[in-house]
């Protein structure tokens, strides 16, 4: 895959997976992943910078936003699903 903005990959992810939505809708997944991308941008990081410590910071960010625990879990699962898809697409990490 050519390197392009992460939001473009999100659009591709959302279009390629309409039959795979489980507990969430396409809109909920889009919202959760856009929040994640905005958070990465606000921290000045790219996916190449992402590691376990920074993922914990994202989870702490959700805590500061006072998201309900169930919503935090859904956001986290949605982000992990997107990251797994990016990995399967040979996203340049």
XYZ file of C-alpha atoms in Angstrom:
93
model
C 0.000 0.000 0.000
C 1.175 3.488 -0.729
C 1.588 5.789 2.217
C -1.427 8.062 2.431
C -3.179 9.871 5.255
C -4.529 7.617 7.967
C -8.040 9.013 7.413
C -7.984 7.668 3.844
C -7.190 4.214 5.215
C -10.073 4.586 7.650
C -12.418 5.270 4.728
C -11.148 2.129 2.992
C -11.519 0.104 6.193
C -15.111 1.248 6.641
C -16.009 0.461 3.036
C -14.381 -2.976 2.964
C -15.919 -4.304 6.163
C -19.682 -3.620 6.083
C -20.634 -7.257 6.707
C -18.203 -7.669 9.599
C -19.753 -5.247 12.085
C -20.574 -7.055 15.296
C -21.619 -5.024 18.313
C -21.089 -1.690 16.637
C -22.308 0.149 13.629
C -20.190 1.533 10.848
C -20.874 5.028 12.206
C -19.759 4.101 15.720
C -16.560 2.580 14.372
C -15.894 5.651 12.252
C -16.418 7.925 15.247
C -14.197 5.875 17.542
C -11.360 5.671 15.035
C -11.617 9.349 14.130
C -11.277 10.124 17.855
C -8.160 7.941 17.914
C -6.680 9.614 14.820
C -7.416 13.086 16.250
C -5.743 12.046 19.507
C -2.654 10.814 17.612
C -2.532 14.103 15.698
C -2.950 16.188 18.865
C -0.032 14.327 20.461
C 2.077 14.823 17.339
C 2.463 11.078 16.775
C 2.010 8.777 13.818
C 1.305 5.066 13.858
C 5.045 4.530 13.576
C 5.332 6.038 17.071
C 2.619 3.831 18.536
C 3.648 1.367 21.214
C 2.106 -0.152 24.341
C 2.950 2.897 26.460
C 1.270 5.270 24.043
C -1.787 3.016 23.781
C -2.046 3.222 27.573
C -1.921 6.999 27.228
C -4.838 6.779 24.812
C -6.788 4.743 27.354
C -5.950 7.333 30.024
C -7.121 10.021 27.613
C -10.487 8.241 27.391
C -10.633 8.146 31.203
C -10.058 11.907 31.347
C -12.890 12.343 28.856
C -15.055 10.518 31.413
C -16.374 8.065 28.876
C -18.578 5.339 30.301
C -16.566 2.094 30.793
C -18.608 0.294 28.146
C -17.970 3.095 25.650
C -14.228 3.001 26.423
C -14.217 -0.729 25.779
C -16.039 -0.307 22.453
C -13.685 2.454 21.347
C -10.660 0.373 22.277
C -11.980 -2.682 20.428
C -12.823 -0.580 17.389
C -9.334 0.936 17.328
C -7.714 -2.481 17.711
C -9.840 -3.842 14.859
C -8.729 -0.921 12.665
C -5.064 -1.402 13.628
C -5.301 -5.118 12.887
C -6.808 -4.338 9.475
C -4.035 -1.796 8.774
C -1.460 -4.456 9.591
C -3.139 -6.908 7.189
C -2.995 -4.237 4.473
C 0.759 -3.752 4.934
C 0.325 -0.231 6.233
C 3.827 1.282 6.483
C 4.369 1.189 10.240
